[in-house]
Structure formats: structure tokens, C-alpha cells
JSON list of C-alpha atoms in Angstrom, two decimals:
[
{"chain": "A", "resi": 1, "resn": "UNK", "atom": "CA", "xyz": [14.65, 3.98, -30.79]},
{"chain": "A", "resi": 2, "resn": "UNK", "atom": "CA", "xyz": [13.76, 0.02, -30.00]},
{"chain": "A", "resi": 3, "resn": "UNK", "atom": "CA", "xyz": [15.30, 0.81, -26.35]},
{"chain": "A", "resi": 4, "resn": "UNK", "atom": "CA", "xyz": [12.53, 3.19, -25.97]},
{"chain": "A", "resi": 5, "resn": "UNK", "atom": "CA", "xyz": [9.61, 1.39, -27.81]},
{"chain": "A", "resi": 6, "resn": "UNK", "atom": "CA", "xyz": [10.49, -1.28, -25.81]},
{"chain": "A", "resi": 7, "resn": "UNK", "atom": "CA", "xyz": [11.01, 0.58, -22.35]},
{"chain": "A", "resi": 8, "resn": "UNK", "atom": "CA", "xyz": [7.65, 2.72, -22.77]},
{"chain": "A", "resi": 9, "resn": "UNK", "atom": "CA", "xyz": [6.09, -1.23, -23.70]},
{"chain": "A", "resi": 10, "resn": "UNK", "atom": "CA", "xyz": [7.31, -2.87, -20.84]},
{"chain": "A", "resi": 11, "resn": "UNK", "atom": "CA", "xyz": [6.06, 0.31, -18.68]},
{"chain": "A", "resi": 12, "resn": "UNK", "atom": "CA", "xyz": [2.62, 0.01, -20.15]},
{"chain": "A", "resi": 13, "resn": "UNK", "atom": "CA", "xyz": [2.44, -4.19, -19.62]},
{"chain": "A", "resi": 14, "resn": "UNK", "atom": "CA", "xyz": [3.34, -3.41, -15.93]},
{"chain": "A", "resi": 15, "resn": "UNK", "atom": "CA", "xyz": [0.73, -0.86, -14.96]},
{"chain": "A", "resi": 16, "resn": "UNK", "atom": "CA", "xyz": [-2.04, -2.33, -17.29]},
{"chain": "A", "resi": 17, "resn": "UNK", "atom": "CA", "xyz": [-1.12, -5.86, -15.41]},
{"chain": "A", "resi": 18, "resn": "UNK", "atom": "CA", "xyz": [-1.57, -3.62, -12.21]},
{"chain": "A", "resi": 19, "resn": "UNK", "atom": "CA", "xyz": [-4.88, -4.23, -9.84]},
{"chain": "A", "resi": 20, "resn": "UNK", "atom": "CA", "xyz": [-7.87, -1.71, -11.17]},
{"chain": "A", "resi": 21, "resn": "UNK", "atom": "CA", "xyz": [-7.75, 0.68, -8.01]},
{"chain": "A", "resi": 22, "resn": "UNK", "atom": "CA", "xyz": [-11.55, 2.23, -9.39]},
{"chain": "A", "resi": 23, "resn": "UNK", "atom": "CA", "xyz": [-13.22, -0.85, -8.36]},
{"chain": "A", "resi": 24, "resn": "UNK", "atom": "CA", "xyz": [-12.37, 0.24, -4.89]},
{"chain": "A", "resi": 25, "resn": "UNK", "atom": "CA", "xyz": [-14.46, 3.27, -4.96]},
{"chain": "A", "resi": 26, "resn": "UNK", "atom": "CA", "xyz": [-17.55, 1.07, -5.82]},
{"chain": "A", "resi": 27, "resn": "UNK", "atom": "CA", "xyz": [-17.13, -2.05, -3.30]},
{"chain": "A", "resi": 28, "resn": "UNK", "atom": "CA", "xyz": [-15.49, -2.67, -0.80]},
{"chain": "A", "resi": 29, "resn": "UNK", "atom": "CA", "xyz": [-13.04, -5.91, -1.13]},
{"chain": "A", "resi": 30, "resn": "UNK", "atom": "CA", "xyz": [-14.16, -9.42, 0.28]},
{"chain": "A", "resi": 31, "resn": "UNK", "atom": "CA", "xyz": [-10.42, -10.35, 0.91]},
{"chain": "A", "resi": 32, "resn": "UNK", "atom": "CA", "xyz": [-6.85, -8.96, 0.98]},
{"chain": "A", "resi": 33, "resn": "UNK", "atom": "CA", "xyz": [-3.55, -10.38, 0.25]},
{"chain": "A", "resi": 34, "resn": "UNK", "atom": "CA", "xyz": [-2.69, -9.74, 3.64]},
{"chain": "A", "resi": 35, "resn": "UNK", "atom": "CA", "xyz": [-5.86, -12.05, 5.02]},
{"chain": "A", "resi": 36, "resn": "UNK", "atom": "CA", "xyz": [-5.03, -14.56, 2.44]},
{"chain": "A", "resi": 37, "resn": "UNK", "atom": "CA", "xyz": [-1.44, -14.57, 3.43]},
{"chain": "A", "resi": 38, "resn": "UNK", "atom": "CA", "xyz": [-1.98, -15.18, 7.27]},
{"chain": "A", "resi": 39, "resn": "UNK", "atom": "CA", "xyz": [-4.65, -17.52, 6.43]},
{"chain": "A", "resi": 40, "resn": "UNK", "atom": "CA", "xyz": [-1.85, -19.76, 4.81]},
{"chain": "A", "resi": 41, "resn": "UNK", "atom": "CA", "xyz": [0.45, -19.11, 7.78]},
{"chain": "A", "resi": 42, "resn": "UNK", "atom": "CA", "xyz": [-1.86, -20.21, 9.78]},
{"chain": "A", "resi": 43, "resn": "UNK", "atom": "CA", "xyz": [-2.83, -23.71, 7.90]},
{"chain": "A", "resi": 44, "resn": "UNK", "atom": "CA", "xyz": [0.33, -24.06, 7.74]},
{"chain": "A", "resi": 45, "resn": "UNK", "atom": "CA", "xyz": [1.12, -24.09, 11.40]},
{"chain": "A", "resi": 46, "resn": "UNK", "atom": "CA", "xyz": [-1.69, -26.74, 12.31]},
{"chain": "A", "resi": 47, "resn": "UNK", "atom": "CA", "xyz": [-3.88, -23.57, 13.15]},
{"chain": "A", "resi": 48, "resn": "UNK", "atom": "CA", "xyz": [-7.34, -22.54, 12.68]},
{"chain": "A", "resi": 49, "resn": "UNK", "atom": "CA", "xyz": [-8.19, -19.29, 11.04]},
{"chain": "A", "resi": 50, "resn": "UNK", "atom": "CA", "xyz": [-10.58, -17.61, 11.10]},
{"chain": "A", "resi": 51, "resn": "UNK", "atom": "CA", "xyz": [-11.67, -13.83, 9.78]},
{"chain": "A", "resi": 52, "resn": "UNK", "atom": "CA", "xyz": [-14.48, -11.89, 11.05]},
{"chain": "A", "resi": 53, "resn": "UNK", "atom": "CA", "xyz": [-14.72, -7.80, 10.01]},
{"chain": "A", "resi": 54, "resn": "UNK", "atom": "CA", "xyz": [-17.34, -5.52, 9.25]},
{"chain": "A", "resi": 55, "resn": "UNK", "atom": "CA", "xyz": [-16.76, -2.54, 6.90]},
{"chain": "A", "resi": 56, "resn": "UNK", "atom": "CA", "xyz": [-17.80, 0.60, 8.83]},
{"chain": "A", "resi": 57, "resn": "UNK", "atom": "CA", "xyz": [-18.47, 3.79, 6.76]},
{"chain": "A", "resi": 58, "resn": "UNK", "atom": "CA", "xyz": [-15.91, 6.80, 7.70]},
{"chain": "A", "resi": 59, "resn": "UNK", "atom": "CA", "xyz": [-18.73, 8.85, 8.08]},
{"chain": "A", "resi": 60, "resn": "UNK", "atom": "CA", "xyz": [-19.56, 6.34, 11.36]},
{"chain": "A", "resi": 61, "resn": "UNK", "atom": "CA", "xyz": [-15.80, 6.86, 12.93]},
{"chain": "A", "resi": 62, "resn": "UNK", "atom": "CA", "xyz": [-15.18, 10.10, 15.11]},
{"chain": "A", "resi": 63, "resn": "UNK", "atom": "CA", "xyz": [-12.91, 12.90, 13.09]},
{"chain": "A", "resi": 64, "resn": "UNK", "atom": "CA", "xyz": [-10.51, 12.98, 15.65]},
{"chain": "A", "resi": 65, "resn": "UNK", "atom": "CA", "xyz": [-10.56, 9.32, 15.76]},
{"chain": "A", "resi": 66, "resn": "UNK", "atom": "CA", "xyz": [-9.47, 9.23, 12.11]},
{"chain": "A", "resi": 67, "resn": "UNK", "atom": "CA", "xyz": [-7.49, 12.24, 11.81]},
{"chain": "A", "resi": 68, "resn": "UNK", "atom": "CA", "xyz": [-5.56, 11.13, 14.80]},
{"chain": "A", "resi": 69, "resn": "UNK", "atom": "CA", "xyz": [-4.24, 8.01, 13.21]},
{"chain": "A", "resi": 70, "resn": "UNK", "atom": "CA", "xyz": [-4.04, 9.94, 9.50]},
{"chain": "A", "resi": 71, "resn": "UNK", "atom": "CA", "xyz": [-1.68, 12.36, 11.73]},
{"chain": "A", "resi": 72, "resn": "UNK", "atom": "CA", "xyz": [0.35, 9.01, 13.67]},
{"chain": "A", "resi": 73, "resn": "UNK", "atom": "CA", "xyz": [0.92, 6.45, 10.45]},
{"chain": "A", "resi": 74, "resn": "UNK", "atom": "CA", "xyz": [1.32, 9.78, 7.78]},
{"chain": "A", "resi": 75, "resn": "UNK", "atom": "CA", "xyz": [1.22, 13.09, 8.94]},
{"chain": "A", "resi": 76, "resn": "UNK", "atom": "CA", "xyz": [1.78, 14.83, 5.09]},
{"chain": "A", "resi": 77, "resn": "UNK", "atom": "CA", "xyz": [-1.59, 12.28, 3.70]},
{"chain": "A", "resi": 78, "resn": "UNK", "atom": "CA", "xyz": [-3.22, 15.40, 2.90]},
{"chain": "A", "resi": 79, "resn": "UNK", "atom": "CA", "xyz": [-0.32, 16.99, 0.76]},
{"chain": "A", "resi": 80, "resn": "UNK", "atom": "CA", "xyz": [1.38, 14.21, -1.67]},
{"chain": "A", "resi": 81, "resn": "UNK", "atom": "CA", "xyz": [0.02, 11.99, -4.04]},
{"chain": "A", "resi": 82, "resn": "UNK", "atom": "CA", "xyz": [0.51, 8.87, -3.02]},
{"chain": "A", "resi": 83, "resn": "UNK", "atom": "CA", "xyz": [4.63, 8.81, -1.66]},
{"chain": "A", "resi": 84, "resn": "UNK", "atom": "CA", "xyz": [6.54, 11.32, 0.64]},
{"chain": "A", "resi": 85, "resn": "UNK", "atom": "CA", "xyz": [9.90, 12.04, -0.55]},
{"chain": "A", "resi": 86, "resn": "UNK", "atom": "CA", "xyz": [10.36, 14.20, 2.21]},
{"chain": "A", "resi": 87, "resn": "UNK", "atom": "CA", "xyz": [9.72, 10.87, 4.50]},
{"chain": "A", "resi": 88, "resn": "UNK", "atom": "CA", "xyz": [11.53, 9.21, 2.26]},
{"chain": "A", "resi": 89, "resn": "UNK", "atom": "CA", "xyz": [14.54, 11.03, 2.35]},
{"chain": "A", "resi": 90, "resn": "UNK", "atom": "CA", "xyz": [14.55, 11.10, 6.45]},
{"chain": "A", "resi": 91, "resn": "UNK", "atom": "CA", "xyz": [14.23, 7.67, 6.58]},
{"chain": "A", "resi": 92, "resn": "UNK", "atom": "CA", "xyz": [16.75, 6.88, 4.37]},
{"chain": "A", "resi": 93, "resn": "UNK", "atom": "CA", "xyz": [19.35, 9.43, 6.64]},
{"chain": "A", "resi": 94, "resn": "UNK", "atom": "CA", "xyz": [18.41, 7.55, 9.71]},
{"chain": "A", "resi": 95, "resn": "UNK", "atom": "CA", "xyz": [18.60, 3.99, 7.98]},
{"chain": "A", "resi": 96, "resn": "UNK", "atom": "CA", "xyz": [21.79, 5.24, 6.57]},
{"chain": "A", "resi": 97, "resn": "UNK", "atom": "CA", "xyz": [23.01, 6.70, 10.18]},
{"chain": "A", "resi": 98, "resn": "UNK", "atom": "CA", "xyz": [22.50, 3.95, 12.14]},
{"chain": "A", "resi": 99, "resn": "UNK", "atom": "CA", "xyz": [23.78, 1.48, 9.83]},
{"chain": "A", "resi": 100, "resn": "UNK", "atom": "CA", "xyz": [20.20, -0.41, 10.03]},
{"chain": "A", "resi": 101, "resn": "UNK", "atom": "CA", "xyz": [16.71, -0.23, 9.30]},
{"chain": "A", "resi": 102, "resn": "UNK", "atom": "CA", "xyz": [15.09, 1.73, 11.81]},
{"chain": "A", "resi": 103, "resn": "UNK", "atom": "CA", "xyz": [11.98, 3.08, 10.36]},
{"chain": "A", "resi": 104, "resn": "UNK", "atom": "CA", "xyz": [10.22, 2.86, 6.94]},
{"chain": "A", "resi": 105, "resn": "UNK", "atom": "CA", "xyz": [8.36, 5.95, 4.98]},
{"chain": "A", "resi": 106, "resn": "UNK", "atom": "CA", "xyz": [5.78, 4.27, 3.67]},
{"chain": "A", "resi": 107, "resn": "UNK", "atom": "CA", "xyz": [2.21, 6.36, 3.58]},
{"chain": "A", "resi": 108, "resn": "UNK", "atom": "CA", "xyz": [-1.00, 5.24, 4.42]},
{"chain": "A", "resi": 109, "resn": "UNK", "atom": "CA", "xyz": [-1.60, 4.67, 0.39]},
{"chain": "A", "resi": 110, "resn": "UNK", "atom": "CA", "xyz": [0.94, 2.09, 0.16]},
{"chain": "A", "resi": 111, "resn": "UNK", "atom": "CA", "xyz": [0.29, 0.46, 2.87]},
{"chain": "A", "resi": 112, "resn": "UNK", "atom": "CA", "xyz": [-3.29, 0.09, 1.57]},
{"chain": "A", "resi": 113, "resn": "UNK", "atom": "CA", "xyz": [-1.88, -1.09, -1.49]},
{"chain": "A", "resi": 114, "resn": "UNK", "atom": "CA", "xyz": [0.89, -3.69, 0.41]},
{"chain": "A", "resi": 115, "resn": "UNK", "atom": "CA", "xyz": [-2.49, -5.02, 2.29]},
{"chain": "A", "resi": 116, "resn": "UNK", "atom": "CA", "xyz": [-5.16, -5.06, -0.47]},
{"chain": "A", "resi": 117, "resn": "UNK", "atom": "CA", "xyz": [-2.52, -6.75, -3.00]},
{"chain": "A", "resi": 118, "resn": "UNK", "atom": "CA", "xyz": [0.44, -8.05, -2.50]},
{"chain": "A", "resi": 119, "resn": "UNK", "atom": "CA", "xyz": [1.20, -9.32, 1.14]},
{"chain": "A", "resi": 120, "resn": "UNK", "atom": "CA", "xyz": [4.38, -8.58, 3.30]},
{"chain": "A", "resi": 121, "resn": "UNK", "atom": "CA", "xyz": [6.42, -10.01, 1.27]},
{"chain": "A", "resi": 122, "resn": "UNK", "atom": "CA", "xyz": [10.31, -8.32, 0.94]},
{"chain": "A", "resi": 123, "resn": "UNK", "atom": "CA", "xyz": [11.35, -7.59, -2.32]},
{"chain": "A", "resi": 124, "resn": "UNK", "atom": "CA", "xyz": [12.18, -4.75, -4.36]},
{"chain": "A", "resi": 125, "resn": "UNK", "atom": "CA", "xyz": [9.66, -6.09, -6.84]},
{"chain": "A", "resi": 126, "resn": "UNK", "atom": "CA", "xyz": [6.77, -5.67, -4.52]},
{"chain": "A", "resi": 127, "resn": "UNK", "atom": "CA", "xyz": [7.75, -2.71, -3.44]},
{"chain": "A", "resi": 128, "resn": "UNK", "atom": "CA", "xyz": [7.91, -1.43, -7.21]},
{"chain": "A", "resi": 129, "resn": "UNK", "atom": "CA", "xyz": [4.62, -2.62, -7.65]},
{"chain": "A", "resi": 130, "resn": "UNK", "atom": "CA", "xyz": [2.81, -1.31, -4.25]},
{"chain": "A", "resi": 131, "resn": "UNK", "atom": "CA", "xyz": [4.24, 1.87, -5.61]},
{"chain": "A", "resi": 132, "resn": "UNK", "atom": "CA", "xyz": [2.56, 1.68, -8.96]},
{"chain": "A", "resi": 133, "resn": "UNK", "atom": "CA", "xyz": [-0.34, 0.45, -7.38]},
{"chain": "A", "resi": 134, "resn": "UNK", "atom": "CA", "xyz": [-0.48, 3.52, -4.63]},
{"chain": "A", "resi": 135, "resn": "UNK", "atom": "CA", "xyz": [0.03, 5.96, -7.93]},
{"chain": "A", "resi": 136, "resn": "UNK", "atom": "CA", "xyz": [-3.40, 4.13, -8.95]},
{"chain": "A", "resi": 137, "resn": "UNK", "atom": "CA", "xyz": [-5.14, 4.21, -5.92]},
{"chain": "A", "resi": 138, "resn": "UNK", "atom": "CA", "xyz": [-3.95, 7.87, -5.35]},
{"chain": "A", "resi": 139, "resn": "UNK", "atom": "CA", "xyz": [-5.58, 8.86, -8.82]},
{"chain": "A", "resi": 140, "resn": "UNK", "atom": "CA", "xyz": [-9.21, 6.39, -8.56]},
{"chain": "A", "resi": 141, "resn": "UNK", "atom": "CA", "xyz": [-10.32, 7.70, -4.86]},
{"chain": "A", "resi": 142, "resn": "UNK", "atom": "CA", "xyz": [-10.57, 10.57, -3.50]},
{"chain": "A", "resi": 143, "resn": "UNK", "atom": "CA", "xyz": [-8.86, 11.63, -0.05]}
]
């Protein structure tokens, strides 16, 4: 019973320590981990960095534009909730056949959620918690 009380309270710290996904729907961000990260890589090499972007609404980017790259980076976007265990599961073959990392299965949520929050760092701790975080994501906007 304490193994469970304390599981279920360890679960509940972790996603309530989570970014709140549903402030996404109302503003865009000003800065990602990802544009913090290379901005530290950069200072750090003696370089100058500098970011310039400009949020364009989807409504202003061609269908086929978008769907074309939905299709390329994950073609199943449309049909899971956030991770494809079918993508998933043929990476992992491939990985597993070629005795290397060939090719990740990482959807177009997660990959949000890598960017927007926690950087490319490798760890299995990030990629617990861009998982978490692409569960949120998945459930505060709408595809």
C-alpha cells in the first residue's frame, strides 16, 4: 500500500512539475530551450548570436506546404495521440538490426516538446519528460 501511495505521488509531482502545455494555445512562446541552448553554444564559442523569427499563422502557409512536411517528419500525426508505437516499434527493429542507431520515431509532438522545453540533450530523463510533456501538449491543443 505505501509502494503505491508513494508511486501514484511521485507520478503526480512529475506531471504537475511538467510545463502547462494550455498556455500554448493562448500565446505563442518568446523563447525555446532549443534557442536558449544554441545561444549558450554560441557564447561559448566566442560567437555572436543572434535570433530573428516571426510567428506566421497556419492559416498563412499553403496546405500542401504543411501537410507535406506533417506527411515527411510523421506521416500517422493525424491518428495517435501524441507517440507512434507502430514507429516506435520499426525503429527499434532497424536500431536493433543494424546494431546502431539509424533512425528515431519521434512525432512531430515531441519534437515540439524536445524544442519548446528541454533542449537536445541525451538522456533517458529527458526523453521521459518530452514524453509527458507531448501527452500534455497532445491533450491542451487541438490538431
Amino acid at each position: 500500500m505505501a509502494v503505491a501511495v508513494a508511486t501514484a505521488l511521485g507520478a503526480g509531482v512529475f506531471v504537475w512539475t511538467l510545463p502547462d502545455a494550455t498556455e500554448l494555445a493562448r500565446k505563442n512562446p518568446k523563447i525555446t530551450a532549443l534557442m536558449e541552448q544554441r545561444k549558450a553554444e554560441a557564447q561559448a564559442a566566442g560567437r555572436r548570436h543572434s535570433v530573428q523569427w516571426t510567428w506566421v499563422p497556419l492559416k498563412r502557409i499553403a496546405p500542401h506546404a504543411y501537410l507535406a512536411v506533417v506527411t515527411m517528419e510523421d506521416d500517422r500525426f493525424w491518428r495517435h495521440e501524441g507517440f507512434d508505437f507502430v514507429e516506435m516499434k520499426e525503429a527499434a527493429q532497424k536500431n536493433w538490426e543494424e546494431k546502431r542507431y539509424r533512425r528515431g520515431a519521434s512525432t512531430i509532438t515531441q519534437q515540439l516538446a524536445k524544442n519548446l522545453y528541454f533542449g537536445t540533450e541525451k538522456s533517458l530523463w529527458r526523453k521521459v519528460r518530452e514524453a509527458a510533456a507531448a501527452w500534455k501538449i497532445e491533450r491542451a491543443l487541438p490538431k
